Amino acid sequence: MSDPIKERYDFVLVFDVQDGNPNGDPDAGNLPRLDPETGRGLVTDVCLKRKVRNFVQLVKEGKTPFAIYVKEKAVLGKAHVEAFKALNIVTGQASKKPIPANLVESLDGIDWPEGLSVVEGDDGTDLVVEADADKKLVKEWLKEVDCPKPLKELIKKALDEAKPRKPTAAETERGRTKMCQDFYDIRTFGAVMSLKSAPNCGQVRGPVQMTFARSVDPVIVQEHSITRMAVATEAEAEKQSGDNRTMGRKNTIPYGLYVAHGFVSPHLAAQTGFSQDDLKLLWEALLNMFEHDRSAARGLMATRKLVIFKHDTALGDAPAHRLFERVKIEKKVAERPARSFDDYRILIDGQESPSSQIRLDLSAKMPA
Amino acid sequence: MKGFCLEVSGPFACFTRPEMKVERVSYDVITPSAARAIFDAILWKPAIRWVITRIEVLAPIQWISVRRNEVAKTAIPRSTGIFIEDDRQQRAALLLRDVRYRLHGRFEVLPADRRPKACNPVPDSLIEPEEQKAEPDLPSLPLAQVEAKYAAMFERRARLGKHFHQPYLGCREFAADVRLVDASTRQPPPVDDSRELGWMLYDLDFSDPADPRPMFYRPSMKSGVIEVPHPESPEIRR
């Protein structure tokens, strides 16, 4: 691992969408998000962060130290990284109960909740209840689960015997450090951490902060009706007397150029251990995240420009908004609607930047 | 001590009402606690406490609703992660849009026995040489000297756009543009809007770190200006 970063960065991310929906609005039946008063499109911060997470998960295959904590349902073995175990911190007394041989068969197909597991030992099978298993959650689960009564009794008993213990402040700190070491997204964006200690167990504030992306110009949303030459159920087929068609809807934006801003604070990086390598990976993710996020809904999306302002110091050399003002985006022909990236001109410090140049590293020192 | 004035603005802001935290609804204007956090983002030391004295609202109050997918869980070390599909919640937020405020604040230097312990001291490699020289050698110095040094440090940072982390308007995704306002130059007047704002969060009292207690106050906006009482004054209810 390289050292935590020592300088502040501010960045401008310019990306576009063609005939697609960059970020649906659950409030509006998944239409692209719009700022209703200006007609400009929006893409939320969390949408962009999700793409960064997915990219990192893809290229690093979820291996520590680049594991991702908040995952989409990828195919992943549920290998438990027992962070506390690795640190040899025992939080209280886990309870172990031998399972009678006649009940072992009924264990198949049970989906254990977090904190419960079955361990095959030399002298039979044991049920293990972790000390910090959420008792309320397990009791709820017990009501639902389908298993023989004696086994339920056994689980209840084991649950009662598990004695949680509050970790000390030092242990909490170690647990937090470990989480930051293992998980890229916690190191980068931070996380609300529960370490089952004091009620206010603190949060990790990540060094990377991103804002909503907004389109440069108002976008229009086109609604397309589409048909599917099949139906889902027999009943529908009968209703249509064999016509078997379903109508669907699709909403797209013909073209939109979006701008998001982001910030990297070295002080918070020092607290989570966000390093130079992590930063390199972040830039890589921002440049390539749309390449691995293709889908029917997205249309064509691409990062068009990533302007990175590097400060010489940790506190920075200039206010972020003044730096962002150095990047100007204008339409080449104002009276025609834009339909491609070529319809825009990106000026940086008054100079037109060639559209082939995707990443620019600039000094945050204000030009005299 | 003389106060400082910052002009802050941003396209969105969310100063969440504590009674509506799930589907977030913002207060009409910035809370003293969020304003304090902006000053803190630029300069904070265990020896000082920022006090907001006045809030001027420069832009009309406007709203926008945004619904997002959020996670319903917190991170625990024993698990390997959260599958977002299993713990997804869609939550709306009623945000403020295109906000602009002038915040007046000053700091008070705390006597040595009332200073909290810094949990994460800044590594030496991140401290600027100018500040290394100015770093007050704390308990031994007279408070006035400590105050003068920190005031100079804050002014330098705010003027040059330096900060500890990017200041934000209530939530970290709503970054704030911050400008130090020179007290001597004439500034545009605030909006012509007077209203009673009802009970608002004033700040959290962290005197017991394990159990922060909220404090409330009842501000009224007069032609865009809110006078903020001192945290020790009787107008603040705990």
Coordinates of C-alpha atoms in Angstrom, one line a residue:
Chain A
M1 CA 0.0 0.0 0.0
S2 CA 1.3 3.4 -0.8
D3 CA 1.0 6.4 1.6
P4 CA -2.2 8.4 2.0
I5 CA -2.5 11.3 -0.4
K6 CA -1.0 14.6 0.7
E7 CA -2.7 17.1 -1.7
R8 CA -6.2 18.3 -2.2
Y9 CA -7.9 17.6 -5.6
D10 CA -11.1 19.0 -7.1
F11 CA -12.4 17.5 -10.3
V12 CA -15.0 18.1 -13.0
L13 CA -16.5 15.1 -14.6
V14 CA -18.2 15.6 -18.0
F15 CA -20.2 12.7 -19.4
D16 CA -22.9 12.4 -22.0
V17 CA -25.9 10.2 -22.9
Q18 CA -27.3 9.5 -26.3
D19 CA -30.7 7.9 -26.7
G20 CA -30.7 6.5 -23.2
N21 CA -31.8 7.1 -19.6
P22 CA -28.8 8.0 -17.5
N23 CA -30.6 7.9 -14.1
G24 CA -34.3 7.1 -13.7
D25 CA -36.5 8.9 -11.2
P26 CA -38.5 6.4 -9.1
D27 CA -41.0 9.2 -8.4
A28 CA -41.8 9.6 -12.0
G29 CA -42.2 6.1 -13.2
N30 CA -38.5 5.8 -14.0
L31 CA -38.4 8.8 -16.4
P32 CA -35.0 10.4 -16.6
R33 CA -34.6 12.8 -13.7
L34 CA -35.4 16.4 -14.5
D35 CA -35.1 19.6 -12.6
P36 CA -38.7 20.6 -13.3
E37 CA -38.1 24.4 -13.2
T38 CA -35.1 24.6 -15.6
G39 CA -35.7 21.4 -17.6
R40 CA -32.2 20.3 -17.1
G41 CA -31.4 16.7 -16.4
L42 CA -30.0 15.4 -13.2
V43 CA -27.9 12.4 -12.2
T44 CA -27.6 11.8 -8.5
D45 CA -24.4 11.5 -6.6
V46 CA -25.3 8.0 -5.4
C47 CA -25.8 6.9 -9.0
L48 CA -22.3 7.9 -9.9
K49 CA -20.8 6.4 -6.8
R50 CA -22.6 3.1 -7.6
K51 CA -20.8 3.1 -11.0
V52 CA -17.5 3.7 -9.4
R53 CA -18.1 0.8 -6.9
N54 CA -19.2 -1.5 -9.8
F55 CA -16.1 -0.7 -11.8
V56 CA -13.7 -1.3 -8.9
Q57 CA -15.5 -4.6 -8.1
L58 CA -15.1 -5.6 -11.7
V59 CA -11.4 -4.9 -12.2
K60 CA -10.3 -5.9 -8.7
E61 CA -12.6 -8.9 -8.5
G62 CA -13.6 -8.0 -5.0
K63 CA -10.3 -8.9 -3.5
T64 CA -9.0 -7.1 -0.5
P65 CA -7.8 -4.4 -0.2
F66 CA -10.2 -3.5 -2.9
A67 CA -13.3 -5.3 -1.7
I68 CA -16.6 -3.4 -2.1
Y69 CA -18.9 -3.2 0.9
V70 CA -22.1 -2.1 -0.8
K71 CA -22.5 -4.5 -3.6
E72 CA -25.0 -5.1 -6.4
K73 CA -26.0 -8.7 -6.6
A74 CA -23.0 -10.1 -8.3
V75 CA -22.1 -13.7 -8.2
L76 CA -19.9 -13.9 -5.1
G77 CA -19.1 -16.6 -2.8
K78 CA -20.3 -15.5 0.6
A79 CA -16.8 -15.9 2.0
H80 CA -16.9 -14.3 5.4
V81 CA -14.1 -11.9 6.1
E82 CA -14.3 -12.1 9.8
A83 CA -12.5 -8.9 10.4
F84 CA -12.7 -9.2 14.2
K85 CA -11.6 -12.8 14.1
A86 CA -8.6 -11.8 12.0
L87 CA -7.8 -9.3 14.7
N88 CA -8.4 -11.8 17.4
I89 CA -11.0 -9.7 19.1
V90 CA -13.6 -11.8 20.7
T91 CA -16.7 -9.8 21.2
G92 CA -18.3 -11.6 24.1
Q93 CA -19.0 -15.3 24.2
A94 CA -20.3 -17.0 21.1
S95 CA -22.4 -20.0 22.1
K96 CA -21.8 -23.4 20.6
K97 CA -24.4 -26.2 20.8
P98 CA -23.9 -29.7 19.5
I99 CA -26.7 -30.7 17.1
P100 CA -28.1 -34.2 17.8
A101 CA -27.5 -36.6 14.9
N102 CA -31.2 -37.0 14.2
L103 CA -31.6 -33.3 13.5
V104 CA -28.6 -33.0 11.1
E105 CA -30.7 -33.9 8.1
S106 CA -33.2 -31.1 8.7
L107 CA -30.4 -28.5 8.4
D108 CA -30.3 -28.7 4.6
G109 CA -31.7 -25.8 2.8
I110 CA -32.0 -23.5 5.8
D111 CA -30.9 -20.0 5.0
W112 CA -29.2 -18.9 8.2
P113 CA -29.5 -15.3 9.3
E114 CA -26.4 -13.2 10.0
G115 CA -24.6 -14.4 13.2
L116 CA -25.8 -18.0 13.0
S117 CA -23.8 -20.7 11.4
V118 CA -23.3 -24.5 11.4
V119 CA -19.9 -25.8 11.9
E120 CA -18.8 -29.4 11.0
G121 CA -16.5 -30.5 13.8
D122 CA -14.6 -33.7 14.5
D123 CA -17.2 -34.9 16.9
G124 CA -20.4 -34.0 15.1
T125 CA -22.1 -30.8 14.0
D126 CA -22.3 -27.7 16.0
L127 CA -24.6 -24.7 15.9
V128 CA -22.7 -21.5 16.5
V129 CA -24.4 -18.3 17.5
E130 CA -22.1 -15.3 17.4
A131 CA -22.1 -13.1 20.4
D132 CA -23.2 -10.1 18.5
A133 CA -26.0 -11.8 16.6
D134 CA -29.0 -9.5 16.4
K135 CA -31.4 -11.3 18.8
K136 CA -34.5 -9.5 17.6
L137 CA -33.7 -10.3 14.0
V138 CA -33.0 -14.0 14.8
K139 CA -36.3 -14.3 16.7
E140 CA -38.2 -12.8 13.8
W141 CA -36.5 -15.3 11.5
L142 CA -37.4 -18.2 13.8
K143 CA -41.0 -17.4 13.5
E144 CA -40.8 -17.6 9.7
V145 CA -38.4 -20.5 9.2
D146 CA -39.6 -24.0 8.5
C147 CA -37.7 -26.5 10.7
P148 CA -38.5 -29.2 13.3
K149 CA -39.5 -28.0 16.7
P150 CA -36.6 -29.5 18.7
L151 CA -34.2 -27.6 16.4
K152 CA -36.1 -24.4 17.1
E153 CA -35.8 -25.0 20.8
L154 CA -32.0 -25.6 20.3
I155 CA -31.6 -22.4 18.5
K156 CA -33.5 -20.5 21.1
K157 CA -31.4 -21.9 23.8
A158 CA -28.2 -21.1 22.0
L159 CA -29.4 -17.6 21.4
D160 CA -30.0 -17.1 25.1
E161 CA -26.6 -18.2 25.9
A162 CA -24.8 -15.9 23.5
K163 CA -23.5 -13.1 25.6
P164 CA -22.7 -9.9 23.8
R165 CA -20.0 -7.7 25.1
K166 CA -19.4 -4.1 24.2
P167 CA -16.1 -3.6 22.4
T168 CA -13.8 -1.2 24.1
A169 CA -13.0 2.1 22.4
A170 CA -9.7 0.7 21.3
E171 CA -11.3 -2.3 19.7
T172 CA -13.8 -0.2 17.9
E173 CA -11.0 1.8 16.5
R174 CA -9.2 -1.3 15.3
G175 CA -12.3 -2.6 13.8
R176 CA -12.8 0.7 12.0
T177 CA -9.3 0.7 10.7
K178 CA -9.6 -2.9 9.5
M179 CA -12.8 -2.0 7.6
C180 CA -11.1 0.9 5.9
Q181 CA -8.1 -1.3 5.0
D182 CA -10.3 -4.0 3.4
F183 CA -13.0 -2.1 1.6
Y184 CA -12.3 0.4 -1.1
D185 CA -15.7 2.0 -1.0
I186 CA -15.5 2.6 2.8
R187 CA -12.0 4.1 2.3
T188 CA -13.2 6.3 -0.5
F189 CA -16.7 7.4 0.3
G190 CA -16.9 6.6 4.0
A191 CA -19.6 4.6 5.7
V192 CA -21.9 4.7 8.7
M193 CA -20.4 2.0 10.9
S194 CA -22.1 0.1 13.6
L195 CA -19.7 -1.6 15.9
K196 CA -22.4 -2.4 18.4
S197 CA -20.6 -0.2 20.9
A198 CA -21.9 3.1 22.2
P199 CA -25.0 4.4 20.5
N200 CA -23.1 7.0 18.7
C201 CA -20.4 4.8 17.3
G202 CA -19.3 7.2 14.7
Q203 CA -19.0 7.3 11.0
V204 CA -16.1 7.2 8.6
R205 CA -16.2 10.2 6.5
G206 CA -14.6 9.4 3.2
P207 CA -12.2 11.8 1.4
V208 CA -14.2 11.7 -1.8
Q209 CA -17.3 13.9 -2.1
M210 CA -19.4 14.1 -5.3
T211 CA -22.3 16.3 -6.2
F212 CA -25.3 15.8 -8.4
A213 CA -24.6 16.0 -12.1
R214 CA -26.6 18.5 -14.1
S215 CA -27.0 18.7 -17.8
V216 CA -25.5 21.8 -19.5
D217 CA -28.7 22.5 -21.4
P218 CA -32.3 21.6 -20.8
V219 CA -33.0 18.0 -22.0
I220 CA -36.1 16.7 -23.5
V221 CA -37.5 13.3 -22.6
Q222 CA -38.9 11.1 -25.4
E223 CA -41.3 8.4 -24.6
H224 CA -41.3 5.4 -26.8
S225 CA -43.9 2.7 -26.9
I226 CA -42.4 -0.7 -27.7
T227 CA -44.0 -4.1 -28.3
R228 CA -43.0 -7.5 -27.2
M229 CA -44.1 -10.4 -29.4
A230 CA -44.8 -12.6 -26.4
V231 CA -46.9 -12.6 -23.3
A232 CA -46.1 -13.6 -19.7
T233 CA -49.0 -15.9 -18.8
E234 CA -51.5 -18.3 -20.3
A235 CA -54.3 -16.1 -19.2
E236 CA -53.0 -13.2 -21.2
A237 CA -52.6 -15.4 -24.3
E238 CA -56.2 -16.5 -24.0
K239 CA -57.4 -13.0 -23.6
Q240 CA -55.7 -12.0 -26.8
S241 CA -56.8 -15.1 -28.6
G242 CA -53.3 -16.0 -29.5
D243 CA -52.1 -12.5 -30.6
N244 CA -49.6 -12.6 -27.8
R245 CA -48.3 -9.1 -27.6
T246 CA -47.3 -6.8 -24.8
M247 CA -46.8 -3.1 -25.0
G248 CA -44.1 -1.5 -22.9
R249 CA -42.6 2.0 -22.5
K250 CA -39.1 3.3 -22.7
N251 CA -38.0 6.8 -21.9
T252 CA -34.8 8.2 -23.4
I253 CA -33.0 11.5 -23.7
P254 CA -31.9 12.1 -27.3
Y255 CA -28.8 13.8 -26.1
G256 CA -27.6 15.3 -22.9
L257 CA -24.2 16.5 -21.7
Y258 CA -23.9 16.3 -17.9
V259 CA -21.4 17.9 -15.5
A260 CA -20.7 16.7 -12.0
H261 CA -18.2 18.1 -9.5
G262 CA -16.1 16.2 -7.0
F263 CA -13.7 16.8 -4.2
V264 CA -10.9 14.8 -2.5
S265 CA -9.8 15.9 0.9
P266 CA -6.3 14.7 2.0
H267 CA -7.2 15.3 5.7
L268 CA -10.0 12.8 5.5
A269 CA -7.8 10.5 3.4
A270 CA -5.4 10.4 6.3
Q271 CA -8.2 9.2 8.5
T272 CA -9.2 6.3 6.2
G273 CA -5.9 5.5 4.6
F274 CA -7.0 6.5 1.1
S275 CA -3.7 6.2 -0.8
Q276 CA -2.2 7.3 -4.1
D277 CA -3.1 3.9 -5.6
D278 CA -6.7 4.4 -4.5
L279 CA -6.7 7.8 -6.2
K280 CA -5.3 6.3 -9.4
L281 CA -8.1 3.7 -9.3
L282 CA -10.7 6.4 -8.7
W283 CA -9.6 8.3 -11.8
E284 CA -9.6 5.1 -13.8
A285 CA -13.1 4.3 -12.6
L286 CA -14.4 7.8 -13.5
L287 CA -12.9 7.5 -17.0
N288 CA -14.2 3.9 -17.6
M289 CA -17.2 3.3 -15.5
F290 CA -19.7 3.7 -18.3
E291 CA -17.9 1.2 -20.5
H292 CA -19.0 -1.5 -18.1
D293 CA -22.4 -0.3 -17.4
R294 CA -24.1 -1.0 -20.7
S295 CA -27.8 -1.9 -20.7
A296 CA -30.9 -1.5 -22.7
A297 CA -31.9 1.5 -20.6
R298 CA -28.7 3.4 -20.7
G299 CA -28.2 4.0 -24.4
L300 CA -24.8 5.3 -25.2
M301 CA -23.0 6.8 -22.2
A302 CA -19.4 7.9 -22.0
T303 CA -17.1 10.0 -19.9
R304 CA -16.1 12.8 -22.2
K305 CA -13.8 14.8 -20.1
L306 CA -12.3 14.5 -16.6
V307 CA -10.6 17.7 -15.5
I308 CA -8.5 17.2 -12.4
F309 CA -7.2 20.2 -10.4
K310 CA -4.3 19.2 -8.3
H311 CA -3.4 21.5 -5.4
D312 CA 0.1 21.8 -4.1
T313 CA -1.0 21.6 -0.5
A314 CA -3.3 19.7 1.7
L315 CA -5.5 22.8 2.4
G316 CA -5.5 23.7 -1.3
D317 CA -4.5 26.7 -3.3
A318 CA -7.9 28.1 -4.5
P319 CA -11.6 27.9 -3.8
A320 CA -13.2 25.0 -5.6
H321 CA -15.9 27.0 -7.3
R322 CA -13.3 29.3 -8.9
L323 CA -11.5 26.3 -10.3
F324 CA -14.8 24.9 -11.7
E325 CA -15.4 28.2 -13.4
R326 CA -12.2 27.7 -15.4
V327 CA -14.1 25.0 -17.3
K328 CA -16.6 26.5 -19.6
I329 CA -19.0 24.4 -21.8
E330 CA -20.9 26.1 -24.6
K331 CA -23.0 25.0 -27.6
K332 CA -21.4 25.7 -31.0
V333 CA -24.7 26.6 -32.6
A334 CA -27.0 28.0 -30.0
E335 CA -30.2 27.7 -32.0
R336 CA -30.0 24.1 -32.9
P337 CA -30.6 21.3 -30.4
A338 CA -27.5 19.4 -29.5
R339 CA -27.4 15.8 -30.7
S340 CA -23.8 14.8 -30.2
F341 CA -20.7 15.7 -28.3
D342 CA -19.4 17.5 -31.3
D343 CA -22.1 20.1 -30.9
Y344 CA -20.3 21.4 -27.8
R345 CA -17.1 23.2 -27.2
I346 CA -15.2 22.8 -23.9
L347 CA -13.0 25.7 -23.0
I348 CA -10.4 25.4 -20.3
D349 CA -8.9 28.7 -19.2
G350 CA -10.2 30.2 -22.4
Q351 CA -8.5 27.6 -24.6
E352 CA -10.6 25.0 -26.5
S353 CA -9.7 21.6 -25.4
P354 CA -9.5 18.9 -28.1
S355 CA -12.4 16.5 -27.7
S356 CA -10.0 13.5 -28.0
Q357 CA -8.2 14.5 -24.8
I358 CA -10.3 12.9 -22.1
R359 CA -8.3 13.5 -19.0
L360 CA -6.6 16.7 -18.1
D361 CA -4.4 17.3 -15.1
L362 CA -4.2 20.9 -14.2
S363 CA -2.5 22.8 -11.4
A364 CA -5.0 24.5 -9.0
K365 CA -2.8 27.6 -8.9
M366 CA -5.0 30.3 -10.5
P367 CA -3.4 31.5 -13.7
A368 CA -2.3 35.1 -13.2
Chain B
M1 CA -13.2 39.4 19.0
K2 CA -14.3 40.6 15.5
G3 CA -16.4 38.1 13.6
F4 CA -16.1 36.8 10.1
C5 CA -18.7 36.7 7.4
L6 CA -18.9 34.0 4.7
E7 CA -21.1 34.1 1.6
V8 CA -22.1 30.5 0.8
S9 CA -24.2 29.3 -2.1
G10 CA -25.1 26.1 -3.9
P11 CA -27.5 24.6 -6.3
F12 CA -29.1 22.3 -3.7
A13 CA -29.2 22.1 0.1
C14 CA -30.8 19.9 2.7
F15 CA -31.0 21.0 6.3
T16 CA -33.0 18.0 7.5
R17 CA -35.7 18.5 10.1
P18 CA -35.1 15.9 12.9
E19 CA -38.7 15.0 12.9
M20 CA -38.6 14.0 9.2
K21 CA -35.4 12.2 8.8
V22 CA -36.4 9.1 6.8
E23 CA -38.0 11.0 3.9
R24 CA -35.9 14.0 4.5
V25 CA -37.5 17.4 4.5
S26 CA -35.3 20.4 4.8
Y27 CA -35.9 23.4 7.0
D28 CA -36.7 26.6 5.1
V29 CA -33.3 28.1 5.9
I30 CA -29.9 26.9 7.1
T31 CA -29.6 25.9 10.7
P32 CA -26.9 27.4 13.0
S33 CA -25.5 23.9 13.3
A34 CA -25.0 23.5 9.5
A35 CA -23.6 27.1 9.4
R36 CA -21.1 26.2 12.1
A37 CA -20.1 23.1 10.2
I38 CA -19.1 25.3 7.2
F39 CA -16.8 27.4 9.5
D40 CA -15.5 24.1 11.0
A41 CA -14.7 22.8 7.5
I42 CA -12.4 25.7 7.0
L43 CA -10.7 25.8 10.4
W44 CA -11.4 24.0 13.6
K45 CA -9.2 23.3 16.6
P46 CA -10.0 21.7 20.0
A47 CA -9.2 25.1 21.5
I48 CA -12.0 27.0 19.7
R49 CA -15.8 26.9 19.3
W50 CA -17.6 28.6 16.5
V51 CA -20.7 30.6 17.3
I52 CA -23.0 31.8 14.6
T53 CA -24.3 35.3 15.3
R54 CA -26.4 36.1 12.2
I55 CA -27.8 34.5 9.1
E56 CA -28.8 36.6 6.1
V57 CA -30.9 34.9 3.4
L58 CA -29.9 36.2 0.0
A59 CA -32.0 34.0 -2.3
P60 CA -35.7 33.3 -2.3
I61 CA -36.7 30.0 -0.7
Q62 CA -37.4 27.4 -3.4
W63 CA -37.9 23.6 -3.3
I64 CA -37.3 20.5 -5.3
S65 CA -38.1 16.9 -4.5
V66 CA -35.6 14.1 -5.3
R67 CA -36.2 10.4 -4.7
R68 CA -33.2 8.2 -4.4
N69 CA -32.3 4.6 -3.7
E70 CA -30.7 4.3 -0.3
V71 CA -29.3 1.5 1.9
A72 CA -31.2 0.7 5.0
K73 CA -28.2 -0.8 6.9
T74 CA -25.1 0.2 8.6
A75 CA -21.7 -1.4 8.0
I76 CA -20.6 -4.1 10.5
P77 CA -17.1 -5.7 10.5
R78 CA -18.4 -9.2 10.6
S79 CA -20.1 -9.2 7.2
T80 CA -18.5 -9.1 3.8
G81 CA -20.8 -6.4 2.6
I82 CA -24.4 -5.4 1.9
F83 CA -26.2 -6.5 -1.2
I84 CA -27.9 -3.4 -2.3
E85 CA -31.0 -5.2 -3.7
D86 CA -31.6 -6.8 -0.3
D87 CA -31.6 -3.6 1.6
R88 CA -32.9 -1.0 -0.8
Q89 CA -35.2 1.7 0.3
Q90 CA -36.5 4.4 -2.0
R91 CA -36.6 7.7 -0.1
A92 CA -37.7 11.1 -1.2
A93 CA -36.0 14.2 0.0
L94 CA -37.5 17.7 -0.2
L95 CA -34.5 19.8 -0.8
L96 CA -33.9 23.5 -1.1
R97 CA -32.6 24.8 -4.4
D98 CA -30.3 27.6 -5.4
V99 CA -29.6 28.8 -1.9
R100 CA -27.4 31.8 -1.0
Y101 CA -26.6 32.9 2.5
R102 CA -24.3 35.4 4.3
L103 CA -23.2 33.7 7.6
H104 CA -21.8 35.8 10.4
G105 CA -19.8 33.9 13.0
R106 CA -17.0 34.3 15.4
F107 CA -15.1 31.8 17.5
E108 CA -14.6 31.6 21.2
V109 CA -11.4 30.3 22.7
L110 CA -12.1 27.6 25.3
P111 CA -10.1 27.5 28.5
A112 CA -7.7 24.5 28.6
D113 CA -9.9 22.4 30.8
R114 CA -13.0 22.6 28.6
R115 CA -11.2 21.6 25.3
P116 CA -12.3 18.3 23.8
K117 CA -9.6 15.8 22.8
A118 CA -8.8 15.7 19.1
C119 CA -9.6 12.1 18.0
N120 CA -7.7 12.3 14.7
P121 CA -4.8 14.7 14.9
V122 CA -3.7 16.0 11.5
P123 CA -0.5 14.3 10.4
D124 CA 2.5 16.6 10.3
S125 CA 2.9 16.1 6.6
L126 CA -0.4 17.9 5.9
I127 CA 0.3 21.0 8.0
E128 CA 1.4 24.0 5.9
P129 CA 4.7 25.6 6.9
E130 CA 3.0 29.0 7.5
E131 CA 0.7 27.3 10.0
Q132 CA 3.4 25.3 11.6
K133 CA 4.9 28.5 12.7
A134 CA 1.6 30.0 13.8
E135 CA 0.5 26.9 15.7
P136 CA -0.1 28.2 19.2
D137 CA 1.8 26.3 21.8
L138 CA -1.4 25.9 23.6
P139 CA -1.9 25.7 27.3
S140 CA 0.9 28.2 28.1
L141 CA -0.4 31.0 25.8
P142 CA -2.7 33.7 26.9
L143 CA -6.1 33.3 25.3
A144 CA -5.9 36.6 23.5
Q145 CA -2.8 35.4 21.7
V146 CA -4.3 32.1 20.8
E147 CA -7.4 34.0 19.4
A148 CA -5.3 36.3 17.3
K149 CA -3.4 33.4 15.8
Y150 CA -6.4 31.4 14.9
A151 CA -8.2 34.4 13.6
A152 CA -5.3 35.1 11.2
M153 CA -5.2 31.4 10.2
F154 CA -9.0 31.4 9.4
E155 CA -8.8 34.6 7.5
R156 CA -5.9 33.3 5.4
R157 CA -7.6 30.0 4.6
A158 CA -11.0 31.6 3.8
R159 CA -9.4 34.2 1.6
L160 CA -7.3 31.7 -0.4
G161 CA -10.1 29.1 -0.6
K162 CA -8.2 26.7 1.6
H163 CA -10.1 24.2 3.7
F164 CA -9.9 21.0 5.7
H165 CA -12.6 19.4 3.6
Q166 CA -15.1 20.8 1.1
P167 CA -17.8 22.7 3.0
Y168 CA -21.4 21.5 2.3
L169 CA -25.0 22.6 2.7
G170 CA -26.4 20.0 5.1
C171 CA -25.4 16.8 3.2
R172 CA -22.1 16.1 1.7
E173 CA -23.5 15.8 -1.8
F174 CA -24.5 19.4 -1.7
A175 CA -21.2 21.2 -1.8
A176 CA -21.1 24.9 -1.0
D177 CA -19.3 27.6 -2.8
V178 CA -17.7 29.7 0.0
R179 CA -16.4 33.2 -0.2
L180 CA -15.0 35.4 2.5
V181 CA -16.9 38.7 2.7
D182 CA -14.9 41.8 3.4
A183 CA -16.8 43.6 6.2
S184 CA -15.9 47.0 4.8
T185 CA -17.4 46.6 1.3
R186 CA -21.1 47.1 0.6
Q187 CA -23.0 43.9 0.1
P188 CA -26.3 43.4 -1.7
P189 CA -29.3 43.4 0.7
P190 CA -30.9 40.1 1.7
V191 CA -34.3 39.0 0.3
D192 CA -37.4 40.9 1.4
D193 CA -39.0 38.1 3.2
S194 CA -40.2 38.1 6.8
R195 CA -41.6 35.0 8.4
E196 CA -41.8 33.0 11.7
L197 CA -39.7 29.9 11.2
G198 CA -41.1 28.0 14.2
W199 CA -38.9 25.8 16.3
M200 CA -35.6 24.9 14.6
L201 CA -32.6 22.9 15.5
Y202 CA -30.0 25.2 16.9
D203 CA -27.1 22.7 17.3
L204 CA -26.1 19.6 19.2
D205 CA -24.6 19.9 22.6
F206 CA -21.6 17.6 22.6
S207 CA -20.5 18.2 26.2
D208 CA -21.2 14.5 26.8
P209 CA -19.7 12.9 23.7
A210 CA -21.5 9.6 24.2
D211 CA -24.9 11.4 24.3
P212 CA -25.1 14.5 22.2
R213 CA -28.2 16.5 23.1
P214 CA -30.1 18.6 20.6
M215 CA -30.8 22.3 21.3
F216 CA -33.7 24.2 19.7
Y217 CA -34.5 27.9 19.1
R218 CA -37.3 29.9 17.7
P219 CA -35.9 32.2 15.1
S220 CA -37.9 34.7 13.1
M221 CA -36.7 36.1 9.8
K222 CA -37.0 39.9 9.4
S223 CA -36.4 41.1 5.9
G224 CA -34.2 38.1 5.2
V225 CA -32.2 38.5 8.4
I226 CA -32.1 36.0 11.3
E227 CA -30.4 37.1 14.5
V228 CA -29.0 34.0 16.1
P229 CA -28.8 34.0 19.9
H230 CA -25.7 32.9 21.8
P231 CA -25.8 29.2 22.8
E232 CA -25.8 30.1 26.5
S233 CA -28.7 32.5 26.2
P234 CA -32.2 31.7 27.6
E235 CA -33.7 31.6 24.1
I236 CA -32.0 28.2 23.5
R237 CA -34.1 25.3 24.8
R238 CA -32.3 22.0 25.5

